[in-house]
Amino acid sequence: MPEWAVILSICGLYLVLVLGLGVWSGRTVSASVDGYVAGDRTLGVIVLYFVLGASVFSSFAFLGAPGWAYSRGAAAFYIIAYGTVGMVPFYFLGPRARQVGEAFGFVTQAEMLAHRYDSRTLSVVLAALSVVAFVPYLTLQMKGAGLLLSTISDGVVPQWLGALAAYGVVLVYVFASGMMAIGWTNTVQGLFMMAVAWFLGLYLPETLHGGIQPMFEAIAASDKAAMLDVPGLAADGSPWSWAGYSSAVIVSAVGFSMWPHLFMRAFTAKSDRTLKLTVVLYPTFQLFLVPILLIGFAGVLAFPGVAPPDTIVPHLLTQIELSPVLVGLVCAGALAASMSSGDAILHAAASIGLRDGIKPLLAAPMTDTRQRQWIRGLVVATSATAYYFAVFSEVGIVALLLGAYGGVAQIFPLVFAAFYWPRATGAGALAGLLAGIGVNTLFLVAPHLRPFPLHEGVYGLAANIAVFLTVSLLTPPHDRDRLRAYTHSDRLAADETVAS
Amino acid sequence: MDDQADDIPQGLVVPGLGDESRRAALWAFLVVSVLSGLALVWPVYPLAVDLTPYVFGLPFSFAWTVGWLVVMFVALVLLYRTDAPDPAD
């Protein structure tokens, strides 16, 4: 059997395993929206840990992050830096969200905010923002999977087929089992990708340079030494500015816990304690970014000139002498990274699209069964859209995704104020969010207009907070009954009416 | 607090500050969080960007970033231990 056939067989086995696990896992939850979207609010620490970890570390972790280290050097430290404090707000906000979610039956972030701020418009705006962020995100995951399988098979499996195979599996298990499939597959995928990352991150520097320190010393002694000068290089190869690095860390840290597919996992936790413990343990997951970056650094001197830099990992795998079985396992690990984010995003996009985008616009209430049918329909439609962009379209997806990061950070003031600032009003929230997104988008498309070379999200946040504060104080506050659940969690009465 | 409609506070409301030891724990945690945030951006991080000394083979600037991740982990563990147990568990 030729090497690529061994590698592909292992990837194929992995896909079959994940498919089986995903479909099987759905049998324990109720056939309801709560079951499909929030896993009946029963998730424990281990599953939740991997769901939060794997949802965030996507194919970007296996392809993009080593690509950053490979081409931009110390700039890649930014990826570890923002995660250091990025998850901390979730320790406080997550349990509060979980409590009101349980009391009122919320399963998405926008549902909660729309209730707190008494605004359907807000829900629709948040749904639109989520979908605009999710489709390119999912597209990149599919592209990553396709790229990996085609590089590793020497082109025997074309990119369209690789993406189709991996995401066909994702589509089936998300369609069948919803949240439970994501929980259980992400646990297996997370373990797998962590093992692979640590193996490669320690093995490659050792075999190519004789160790980690010798590797960095060799880079520092070469003509590429400039890349180790913090904050590294910008995308065009010139030194990155401190203002650019610092503001990118801040915006990403603020937005980190606000990603709607991550935030809505608060509603899946079985208790506050579970959710808090998950956040506490989270940094142990993030440590796996260290070997991930080492993989990228290992390629700098050994294989110069790989373009685009995102392909450095598959390139390394085809160049080094490694048994095809190991290469197969590594590829499956990288596929796991892509699919474990892809499934979460797909599931969130469909759930949010229905609950926050379509349902508030309809006059008549929808039955639970009807809602699940709609969500499943949207799962198929979202996959098809992302697949179209991944395979047939040449639209600049990466730019759209970078813009979305600044956009997602704009949700932070709304969530924070929902629990800690009773005076915040719906008009203020909506005006602040729109101002933030507007300013962020303006400086994204016209970067030369920025007064200082800071990340556009910083300007967005400044505008957002200023408008949010001003409009809130100028409009009448919401009545106490609505606010009580948010500001006084201990007063959450069991007889609260369920939000429609 | 009584239930009058006009007593909605203008400022921030943070629950759990009534208990003194809880308040101290939250303050300490906040200080550590802000410190680690500052340590990773300008103007503090530029003071720590030397290549040497190497720590576990990593350049100092790299190890510094990872080190603050570990600090936050320890801070979260300590905060978690001061939290009252949840009756639901």
Coordinates of C-alpha atoms in Angstrom, one line a residue:
Chain A
M1 CA 0.0 0.0 0.0
P2 CA 1.5 3.4 -0.9
E3 CA 2.1 5.8 1.9
W4 CA -0.7 8.2 1.1
A5 CA -3.2 5.3 1.2
V6 CA -2.1 4.4 4.7
I7 CA -2.5 8.0 5.8
L8 CA -5.9 8.3 4.2
S9 CA -7.2 5.0 5.7
I10 CA -6.3 6.3 9.1
C11 CA -8.1 9.6 8.5
G12 CA -11.1 7.6 7.1
L13 CA -11.2 5.4 10.2
Y14 CA -11.2 8.5 12.3
L15 CA -14.1 10.0 10.4
V16 CA -16.1 6.8 10.8
L17 CA -15.4 6.7 14.6
V18 CA -16.5 10.3 15.0
L19 CA -19.6 9.8 12.9
G20 CA -20.6 6.8 15.0
L21 CA -19.9 8.5 18.3
G22 CA -21.8 11.7 17.2
V23 CA -24.9 9.9 16.1
W24 CA -24.9 7.5 19.1
S25 CA -24.5 10.4 21.7
G26 CA -27.9 11.9 20.9
R27 CA -29.9 9.1 22.3
T28 CA -29.9 10.3 25.9
V29 CA -31.4 13.7 25.5
S30 CA -35.1 14.7 25.1
A31 CA -36.5 15.4 21.7
S32 CA -36.9 19.1 22.3
V33 CA -35.3 22.4 21.5
D34 CA -33.7 22.4 25.0
G35 CA -32.2 19.0 24.3
Y36 CA -31.1 19.8 20.7
V37 CA -29.6 23.2 21.5
A38 CA -28.6 23.0 25.1
G39 CA -28.2 19.3 25.8
D40 CA -31.0 19.5 28.4
R41 CA -28.6 21.6 30.5
T42 CA -26.9 18.5 31.8
L43 CA -23.2 18.9 30.7
G44 CA -20.5 18.1 33.3
V45 CA -17.0 19.5 33.7
I46 CA -15.1 17.1 31.4
V47 CA -17.4 17.5 28.3
L48 CA -17.8 21.2 28.9
Y49 CA -14.0 21.6 29.1
F50 CA -13.5 20.1 25.7
V51 CA -16.5 21.8 24.2
L52 CA -15.1 25.2 25.2
G53 CA -11.6 24.3 24.3
A54 CA -12.2 22.6 21.0
S55 CA -14.8 25.1 19.8
V56 CA -12.2 27.8 20.0
F57 CA -9.2 26.0 18.8
S58 CA -10.1 25.4 15.2
S59 CA -8.1 24.6 12.1
F60 CA -6.7 28.1 12.8
A61 CA -4.8 26.4 15.6
F62 CA -3.3 23.7 13.5
L63 CA -2.8 25.6 10.2
G64 CA -3.0 29.4 11.0
A65 CA -1.1 29.6 14.3
P66 CA 2.0 27.6 13.1
G67 CA 1.7 29.7 10.0
W68 CA 2.0 32.9 12.1
A69 CA 5.0 31.6 14.0
Y70 CA 6.6 30.5 10.8
S71 CA 6.1 33.7 8.9
R72 CA 5.6 36.4 11.6
G73 CA 7.7 35.0 14.5
A74 CA 7.0 36.6 17.9
A75 CA 3.7 38.1 16.6
A76 CA 2.3 34.7 17.3
F77 CA 2.7 35.1 21.0
Y78 CA -0.4 37.3 20.7
I79 CA -2.5 34.2 20.4
I80 CA -1.4 33.0 23.8
A81 CA -1.5 36.5 25.3
Y82 CA -5.2 37.3 24.6
G83 CA -6.4 33.9 25.9
T84 CA -4.7 34.5 29.3
V85 CA -7.3 37.0 30.4
G86 CA -9.9 36.4 27.7
M87 CA -11.7 33.7 29.4
V88 CA -11.8 35.3 32.9
P89 CA -15.0 37.3 32.4
F90 CA -16.8 34.1 31.7
Y91 CA -16.1 32.9 35.3
F92 CA -18.4 35.7 36.4
L93 CA -20.8 36.2 33.5
G94 CA -21.3 32.5 32.6
P95 CA -23.0 31.3 35.8
R96 CA -25.2 34.4 35.9
A97 CA -26.3 33.7 32.3
R98 CA -26.8 30.0 33.2
Q99 CA -29.2 31.0 36.1
V100 CA -31.4 33.3 34.0
G101 CA -31.2 30.8 31.1
E102 CA -32.6 28.1 33.3
A103 CA -35.3 30.3 34.8
F104 CA -36.6 31.7 31.5
G105 CA -35.7 28.9 29.0
F106 CA -33.0 30.8 27.1
V107 CA -30.7 28.8 24.9
T108 CA -28.8 31.6 23.1
Q109 CA -26.9 34.7 24.1
A110 CA -29.2 37.0 22.0
E111 CA -32.3 35.5 23.6
M112 CA -31.0 36.5 26.9
L113 CA -30.0 40.0 25.9
A114 CA -33.3 40.6 24.0
H115 CA -35.2 39.8 27.2
R116 CA -33.0 41.8 29.5
Y117 CA -33.1 44.9 27.2
D118 CA -36.7 44.2 26.1
S119 CA -35.9 44.6 22.4
R120 CA -36.6 42.2 19.5
T121 CA -34.6 44.4 17.2
L122 CA -31.5 43.7 19.4
S123 CA -32.1 40.0 18.9
V124 CA -32.3 40.3 15.1
V125 CA -29.2 42.5 15.0
L126 CA -27.2 40.0 17.1
A127 CA -28.4 37.2 14.9
A128 CA -27.2 39.0 11.8
L129 CA -23.9 39.7 13.4
S130 CA -23.5 36.1 14.4
V131 CA -24.3 34.7 11.0
V132 CA -21.9 37.3 9.3
A133 CA -19.2 36.1 11.6
F134 CA -20.0 32.3 11.4
V135 CA -20.3 31.7 7.7
P136 CA -16.7 32.8 6.9
Y137 CA -15.5 31.0 10.1
L138 CA -17.1 27.8 8.9
T139 CA -15.8 28.3 5.4
L140 CA -12.3 28.6 6.7
Q141 CA -12.7 25.3 8.7
M142 CA -13.9 23.5 5.5
K143 CA -11.0 25.0 3.5
G144 CA -8.6 23.8 6.2
A145 CA -9.9 20.3 6.1
G146 CA -9.8 20.1 2.3
L147 CA -6.3 21.6 2.1
L148 CA -5.0 19.2 4.6
L149 CA -6.4 16.1 2.9
S150 CA -5.3 17.2 -0.6
T151 CA -1.7 18.1 0.5
I152 CA -1.2 14.9 2.4
S153 CA -2.6 12.7 -0.4
D154 CA -0.4 14.4 -3.0
G155 CA -3.6 15.6 -4.6
V156 CA -5.2 12.2 -5.0
V157 CA -8.1 13.6 -2.9
P158 CA -8.9 17.0 -4.4
Q159 CA -9.8 19.8 -2.0
W160 CA -13.5 19.7 -2.8
L161 CA -13.7 16.1 -1.9
G162 CA -11.7 16.4 1.3
A163 CA -13.9 19.2 2.5
L164 CA -17.0 17.3 1.5
A165 CA -16.0 14.1 3.3
A166 CA -15.1 15.8 6.6
Y167 CA -18.1 18.1 6.6
G168 CA -20.5 15.5 5.4
V169 CA -19.7 13.7 8.6
V170 CA -20.2 16.9 10.7
L171 CA -23.5 17.6 9.0
V172 CA -24.8 14.1 9.7
Y173 CA -24.0 14.1 13.4
V174 CA -25.0 17.7 14.1
F175 CA -28.2 17.1 12.2
A176 CA -28.9 13.9 14.2
S177 CA -27.8 14.7 17.7
G178 CA -27.3 18.5 18.1
M179 CA -25.5 19.6 21.2
M180 CA -24.8 16.1 22.6
A181 CA -22.9 15.1 19.4
I182 CA -20.8 18.3 19.7
G183 CA -20.1 17.5 23.4
W184 CA -19.0 13.9 22.9
T185 CA -17.2 14.3 19.6
N186 CA -15.3 17.4 20.9
T187 CA -14.1 15.4 23.9
V188 CA -12.5 12.8 21.6
Q189 CA -11.3 15.4 19.1
G190 CA -9.9 17.6 21.9
L191 CA -7.9 14.8 23.5
F192 CA -6.7 13.8 20.1
M193 CA -5.6 17.2 18.9
M194 CA -3.8 17.9 22.2
A195 CA -1.9 14.7 22.0
V196 CA -0.9 15.4 18.4
A197 CA 0.1 19.0 19.2
W198 CA 2.4 18.0 22.1
F199 CA 3.9 15.2 20.1
L200 CA 4.7 17.3 17.0
G201 CA 5.7 20.4 19.0
L202 CA 8.4 18.4 21.0
Y203 CA 9.4 16.0 18.2
L204 CA 10.0 18.5 15.4
P205 CA 12.4 20.9 17.2
E206 CA 14.3 17.8 18.5
T207 CA 14.7 16.1 15.1
L208 CA 15.3 19.2 13.0
H209 CA 17.5 21.3 15.5
G210 CA 18.4 19.0 18.4
G211 CA 16.1 20.7 20.9
I212 CA 13.9 23.7 21.5
Q213 CA 16.6 26.1 22.8
P214 CA 19.0 25.2 20.0
M215 CA 16.2 25.9 17.5
F216 CA 15.6 29.4 18.8
E217 CA 19.4 30.1 19.1
A218 CA 19.8 29.0 15.4
I219 CA 16.9 31.4 14.4
A220 CA 18.5 34.2 16.4
A221 CA 21.8 33.7 14.7
S222 CA 20.4 33.6 11.2
D223 CA 19.2 36.4 8.9
K224 CA 15.7 35.8 10.2
A225 CA 16.6 37.0 13.7
A226 CA 14.3 40.0 13.4
M227 CA 11.2 37.8 13.7
L228 CA 12.1 37.0 17.3
D229 CA 12.1 40.7 18.2
V230 CA 8.8 41.2 20.0
P231 CA 6.2 42.0 18.7
G232 CA 7.4 40.2 15.6
L233 CA 6.5 41.0 12.0
A234 CA 3.3 42.3 10.4
A235 CA 1.7 40.4 7.6
D236 CA 3.8 42.2 5.0
G237 CA 7.1 41.2 6.7
S238 CA 7.9 44.6 8.2
P239 CA 8.2 44.9 12.1
W240 CA 4.7 45.0 13.8
S241 CA 4.0 48.0 15.9
W242 CA 3.5 47.9 19.7
A243 CA 0.3 49.8 19.3
G244 CA -0.9 47.2 16.7
Y245 CA 0.1 44.2 18.9
S246 CA -1.3 45.6 22.2
S247 CA -4.6 46.7 20.8
A248 CA -5.1 43.4 19.0
V249 CA -4.5 41.6 22.3
I250 CA -7.0 43.8 24.1
V251 CA -9.8 43.5 21.4
S252 CA -9.4 39.7 21.1
A253 CA -9.4 39.3 24.9
V254 CA -12.6 41.3 25.2
G255 CA -14.2 39.4 22.4
F256 CA -13.0 36.0 23.4
S257 CA -15.8 34.9 25.7
M258 CA -18.4 36.8 23.7
W259 CA -18.3 34.5 20.6
P260 CA -22.0 33.5 20.5
H261 CA -21.2 29.8 19.9
L262 CA -19.0 29.8 23.0
F263 CA -21.2 32.0 25.2
M264 CA -24.3 29.9 24.6
R265 CA -22.5 26.9 26.2
A266 CA -23.2 28.6 29.5
F267 CA -26.8 27.3 29.0
T268 CA -25.6 23.7 28.7
A269 CA -23.9 23.5 32.0
K270 CA -25.6 21.5 34.7
S271 CA -24.6 23.9 37.6
D272 CA -22.8 27.1 38.3
R273 CA -20.0 25.2 39.9
T274 CA -19.5 23.1 36.8
L275 CA -19.2 26.2 34.7
K276 CA -16.8 27.9 37.0
L277 CA -14.6 24.8 37.3
T278 CA -14.5 24.6 33.5
V279 CA -13.2 28.2 33.3
V280 CA -10.7 27.5 36.0
L281 CA -9.3 24.5 34.1
Y282 CA -9.3 26.3 30.8
P283 CA -5.7 27.6 30.8
T284 CA -4.5 24.0 30.9
F285 CA -6.2 23.6 27.5
Q286 CA -4.6 26.8 26.2
L287 CA -1.1 25.6 27.1
F288 CA -1.3 23.4 24.0
L289 CA -0.7 26.5 22.0
V290 CA 2.9 26.4 23.1
P291 CA 3.8 23.2 21.1
I292 CA 1.6 24.5 18.3
L293 CA 3.8 27.6 17.9
L294 CA 7.0 25.5 18.3
I295 CA 5.8 23.5 15.2
G296 CA 5.8 26.7 13.2
F297 CA 9.2 27.8 14.5
A298 CA 10.6 24.4 13.6
G299 CA 9.9 25.1 10.0
V300 CA 11.6 28.5 9.8
L301 CA 15.2 27.5 9.0
A302 CA 14.5 23.9 7.8
F303 CA 12.0 24.7 5.1
P304 CA 12.2 28.4 4.1
G305 CA 9.9 29.9 1.5
V306 CA 6.8 27.8 2.0
A307 CA 3.8 29.7 0.7
P308 CA 1.2 30.3 1.8
P309 CA 2.5 30.0 5.4
D310 CA -0.7 28.3 6.5
T311 CA 0.5 25.1 4.7
I312 CA 3.6 24.7 6.8
V313 CA 2.2 21.9 8.9
P314 CA 1.1 19.6 6.0
H315 CA 4.3 20.6 4.3
L316 CA 6.4 19.5 7.2
L317 CA 4.5 16.3 7.4
T318 CA 5.3 15.4 3.8
Q319 CA 9.0 16.3 4.2
I320 CA 10.1 14.6 7.4
E321 CA 10.8 11.0 7.8
L322 CA 7.9 9.7 9.9
S323 CA 6.0 6.5 9.7
P324 CA 2.9 6.9 7.6
V325 CA 0.8 5.6 10.5
L326 CA 2.0 8.5 12.6
V327 CA 1.4 11.0 9.8
G328 CA -2.1 9.6 9.5
L329 CA -2.7 10.1 13.2
V330 CA -1.4 13.6 13.0
C331 CA -3.7 14.4 10.0
A332 CA -6.6 13.0 11.9
G333 CA -5.7 15.3 14.8
A334 CA -5.7 18.3 12.5
L335 CA -9.0 17.2 11.0
A336 CA -10.3 16.9 14.6
A337 CA -9.3 20.6 15.2
S338 CA -11.1 21.7 12.1
M339 CA -14.3 19.6 12.7
S340 CA -14.6 20.3 16.4
S341 CA -14.9 24.0 15.7
G342 CA -16.9 23.6 12.6
D343 CA -19.6 21.5 14.3
A344 CA -20.0 24.0 17.1
I345 CA -20.3 26.9 14.7
L346 CA -22.7 25.1 12.4
H347 CA -24.9 24.2 15.4
A348 CA -24.8 27.7 16.8
A349 CA -25.4 29.4 13.5
A350 CA -28.6 27.3 12.9
S351 CA -29.8 27.7 16.5
I352 CA -29.2 31.4 16.6
G353 CA -30.6 31.9 13.1
L354 CA -33.9 30.4 14.1
R355 CA -34.3 31.5 17.7
D356 CA -33.0 35.0 17.3
G357 CA -33.4 35.8 13.7
I358 CA -36.5 34.1 12.3
K359 CA -38.7 33.5 15.4
P360 CA -38.9 37.1 16.6
L361 CA -40.0 38.2 13.2
L362 CA -42.9 35.8 13.0
A363 CA -46.2 36.8 14.5
A364 CA -47.4 33.3 15.5
P365 CA -45.6 31.2 18.1
M366 CA -43.8 28.1 16.9
T367 CA -44.2 24.6 18.4
D368 CA -41.1 22.9 19.8
T369 CA -41.2 20.3 17.0
R370 CA -41.5 22.9 14.3
Q371 CA -38.5 24.8 15.8
R372 CA -36.3 21.7 15.7
Q373 CA -37.3 21.1 12.1
W374 CA -36.3 24.7 11.2
I375 CA -33.0 24.4 13.1
R376 CA -32.1 21.2 11.2
G377 CA -33.1 22.8 7.9
L378 CA -30.8 25.7 8.7
V379 CA -28.0 23.3 9.6
V380 CA -28.2 22.0 6.0
A381 CA -28.5 25.4 4.5
T382 CA -25.6 26.8 6.5
S383 CA -23.3 23.9 5.5
A384 CA -24.2 24.3 1.9
T385 CA -23.5 28.1 1.9
A386 CA -20.2 27.6 3.6
Y387 CA -19.3 24.8 1.3
Y388 CA -20.0 27.0 -1.7
F389 CA -17.7 29.7 -0.4
A390 CA -15.0 27.1 0.5
V391 CA -14.9 25.4 -2.9
F392 CA -16.3 27.6 -5.6
S393 CA -16.0 31.2 -4.5
E394 CA -13.0 33.5 -4.6
V395 CA -14.3 36.1 -2.1
G396 CA -11.8 37.2 0.4
I397 CA -13.1 35.3 3.4
V398 CA -10.2 36.0 5.7
A399 CA -10.8 39.7 5.7
L400 CA -14.4 39.1 6.6
L401 CA -13.4 36.9 9.6
L402 CA -10.8 39.4 10.9
G403 CA -13.6 42.1 10.8
A404 CA -15.9 39.8 12.7
Y405 CA -13.4 39.7 15.7
G406 CA -13.8 43.4 16.2
G407 CA -17.6 43.0 15.7
V408 CA -17.9 40.2 18.3
A409 CA -16.1 42.3 20.9
Q410 CA -18.9 44.9 20.7
I411 CA -21.2 42.4 22.5
F412 CA -19.1 42.6 25.6
P413 CA -20.5 45.9 27.1
L414 CA -24.1 44.7 26.6
V415 CA -23.5 41.4 28.4
F416 CA -21.5 43.0 31.2
A417 CA -24.1 45.7 31.8
A418 CA -26.9 43.2 31.6
F419 CA -25.7 41.8 35.0
Y420 CA -23.9 44.7 36.6
W421 CA -25.5 47.9 35.5
P422 CA -29.2 48.0 36.2
R423 CA -29.6 51.4 34.7
A424 CA -28.7 50.1 31.2
T425 CA -31.6 50.4 28.8
G426 CA -32.7 48.7 25.6
A427 CA -32.3 51.9 23.6
G428 CA -28.8 52.4 24.9
A429 CA -27.8 48.8 24.2
L430 CA -29.0 48.9 20.7
A431 CA -27.5 52.3 19.9
G432 CA -24.2 51.4 21.5
L433 CA -24.0 48.1 19.6
L434 CA -24.8 49.7 16.3
A435 CA -22.3 52.5 16.9
G436 CA -19.6 50.0 17.9
I437 CA -20.2 47.8 14.8
G438 CA -20.4 50.8 12.6
V439 CA -17.1 52.4 13.7
N440 CA -15.4 49.0 13.7
T441 CA -16.5 48.3 10.1
L442 CA -15.6 51.9 9.0
F443 CA -12.0 51.6 10.2
L444 CA -11.8 48.0 8.9
V445 CA -12.5 49.0 5.3
A446 CA -10.8 52.4 5.6
P447 CA -7.8 51.8 7.9
H448 CA -6.0 55.0 6.7
L449 CA -8.7 57.1 8.5
R450 CA -7.7 55.8 11.9
P451 CA -6.1 58.6 14.1
F452 CA -3.7 56.1 15.6
P453 CA -2.6 52.7 14.3
L454 CA -4.7 50.8 16.8
H455 CA -7.0 47.8 16.1
E456 CA -10.3 49.0 14.7
G457 CA -12.2 47.2 17.5
V458 CA -10.7 49.6 20.0
Y459 CA -12.4 52.5 18.3
G460 CA -15.6 50.5 18.0
L461 CA -15.5 49.8 21.8
A462 CA -14.9 53.4 22.7
A463 CA -17.9 54.6 20.5
N464 CA -20.0 51.7 21.8
I465 CA -19.5 52.5 25.5
A466 CA -19.9 56.2 25.1
V467 CA -23.2 55.9 23.2
F468 CA -24.4 53.1 25.4
L469 CA -23.9 55.1 28.6
T470 CA -25.3 58.4 27.2
V471 CA -28.5 56.9 25.6
S472 CA -29.1 54.6 28.7
L473 CA -29.0 57.6 31.1
L474 CA -31.3 59.6 28.8
T475 CA -34.0 56.9 28.5
P476 CA -36.2 55.6 31.3
P477 CA -35.0 52.5 33.1
H478 CA -36.6 49.1 32.7
D479 CA -39.0 48.1 35.4
R480 CA -37.7 46.3 38.4
D481 CA -39.4 43.0 37.7
R482 CA -37.5 42.6 34.5
L483 CA -34.2 43.5 36.1
R484 CA -34.5 41.5 39.3
A485 CA -33.4 38.2 37.7
Y486 CA -30.3 39.8 36.3
T487 CA -29.1 41.9 39.2
H488 CA -30.3 39.8 42.1
S489 CA -29.8 36.2 41.1
D490 CA -30.8 35.1 44.7
R491 CA -34.2 36.6 44.1
L492 CA -34.9 34.5 41.0
A493 CA -38.4 33.3 41.8
A494 CA -39.5 30.0 40.4
D495 CA -42.8 31.5 39.2
E496 CA -41.2 34.0 36.8
T497 CA -43.0 33.9 33.5
V498 CA -41.2 32.3 30.6
A499 CA -40.1 34.7 28.0
S500 CA -41.6 34.2 24.6
Chain B
M1 CA -34.1 46.7 49.6
D2 CA -37.7 47.7 49.0
D3 CA -39.5 47.3 45.8
Q4 CA -40.1 50.9 44.8
A5 CA -39.9 51.6 41.0
D6 CA -37.7 54.6 41.3
D7 CA -34.8 53.2 43.3
I8 CA -32.9 51.7 40.4
P9 CA -29.2 52.6 41.1
Q10 CA -27.3 54.7 38.6
G11 CA -24.0 52.9 39.1
L12 CA -22.7 49.4 38.9
V13 CA -24.1 46.7 41.2
V14 CA -21.8 43.8 42.2
P15 CA -23.4 41.1 44.3
G16 CA -21.4 39.3 47.0
L17 CA -19.5 42.3 48.2
G18 CA -21.3 42.4 51.6
D19 CA -19.1 39.5 52.9
E20 CA -15.7 40.9 53.9
S21 CA -13.5 37.8 53.1
R22 CA -15.3 37.4 49.8
R23 CA -14.7 41.1 49.0
A24 CA -11.0 40.7 49.7
A25 CA -10.8 37.6 47.5
L26 CA -12.5 39.4 44.6
W27 CA -10.3 42.4 44.9
A28 CA -7.1 40.3 45.0
F29 CA -8.3 38.4 42.0
L30 CA -9.1 41.6 40.1
V31 CA -5.7 43.0 40.8
V32 CA -4.0 39.9 39.5
S33 CA -6.1 39.9 36.4
V34 CA -5.4 43.5 35.6
L35 CA -1.7 42.9 36.3
S36 CA -1.5 39.9 33.9
G37 CA -3.4 41.8 31.3
L38 CA -1.0 44.8 31.6
A39 CA 2.1 42.5 31.6
L40 CA 1.2 41.3 28.1
V41 CA 0.8 44.6 26.4
W42 CA 2.6 47.9 25.9
P43 CA 4.1 49.5 28.0
V44 CA 5.0 46.6 30.4
Y45 CA 5.7 43.9 27.9
P46 CA 8.4 45.8 26.1
L47 CA 10.5 45.6 29.4
A48 CA 10.5 41.8 29.2
V49 CA 11.2 41.0 25.6
D50 CA 14.8 39.8 25.8
L51 CA 15.7 36.6 24.1
T52 CA 17.7 35.5 27.2
P53 CA 17.6 33.8 29.6
Y54 CA 15.9 30.9 28.0
V55 CA 13.3 29.2 30.2
F56 CA 12.6 25.5 29.4
G57 CA 14.2 26.2 26.0
L58 CA 11.8 29.1 25.2
P59 CA 13.1 32.6 24.7
F60 CA 12.3 34.8 27.7
S61 CA 9.7 36.9 25.8
F62 CA 7.8 33.6 25.0
A63 CA 8.2 32.2 28.5
W64 CA 6.9 35.5 30.0
T65 CA 3.6 35.2 28.1
V66 CA 3.2 31.5 29.1
G67 CA 4.2 32.4 32.6
W68 CA 1.3 34.8 33.0
L69 CA -1.1 32.1 31.7
V70 CA 0.1 30.0 34.6
V71 CA -0.3 32.9 37.0
M72 CA -3.9 33.3 35.9
F73 CA -4.5 29.6 36.3
V74 CA -3.3 29.7 39.9
A75 CA -5.4 32.8 40.6
L76 CA -8.5 31.1 39.2
V77 CA -7.9 28.0 41.3
L78 CA -7.5 30.1 44.5
L79 CA -10.6 32.2 43.7
Y80 CA -12.6 29.0 43.0
R81 CA -11.6 27.6 46.4
T82 CA -13.0 30.7 48.1
D83 CA -16.4 30.4 46.3
A84 CA -19.2 29.0 48.3
P85 CA -20.2 25.5 47.2
D86 CA -23.2 25.3 45.0
P87 CA -26.2 23.4 46.5
A88 CA -27.0 22.0 43.1
D89 CA -23.9 19.8 43.1

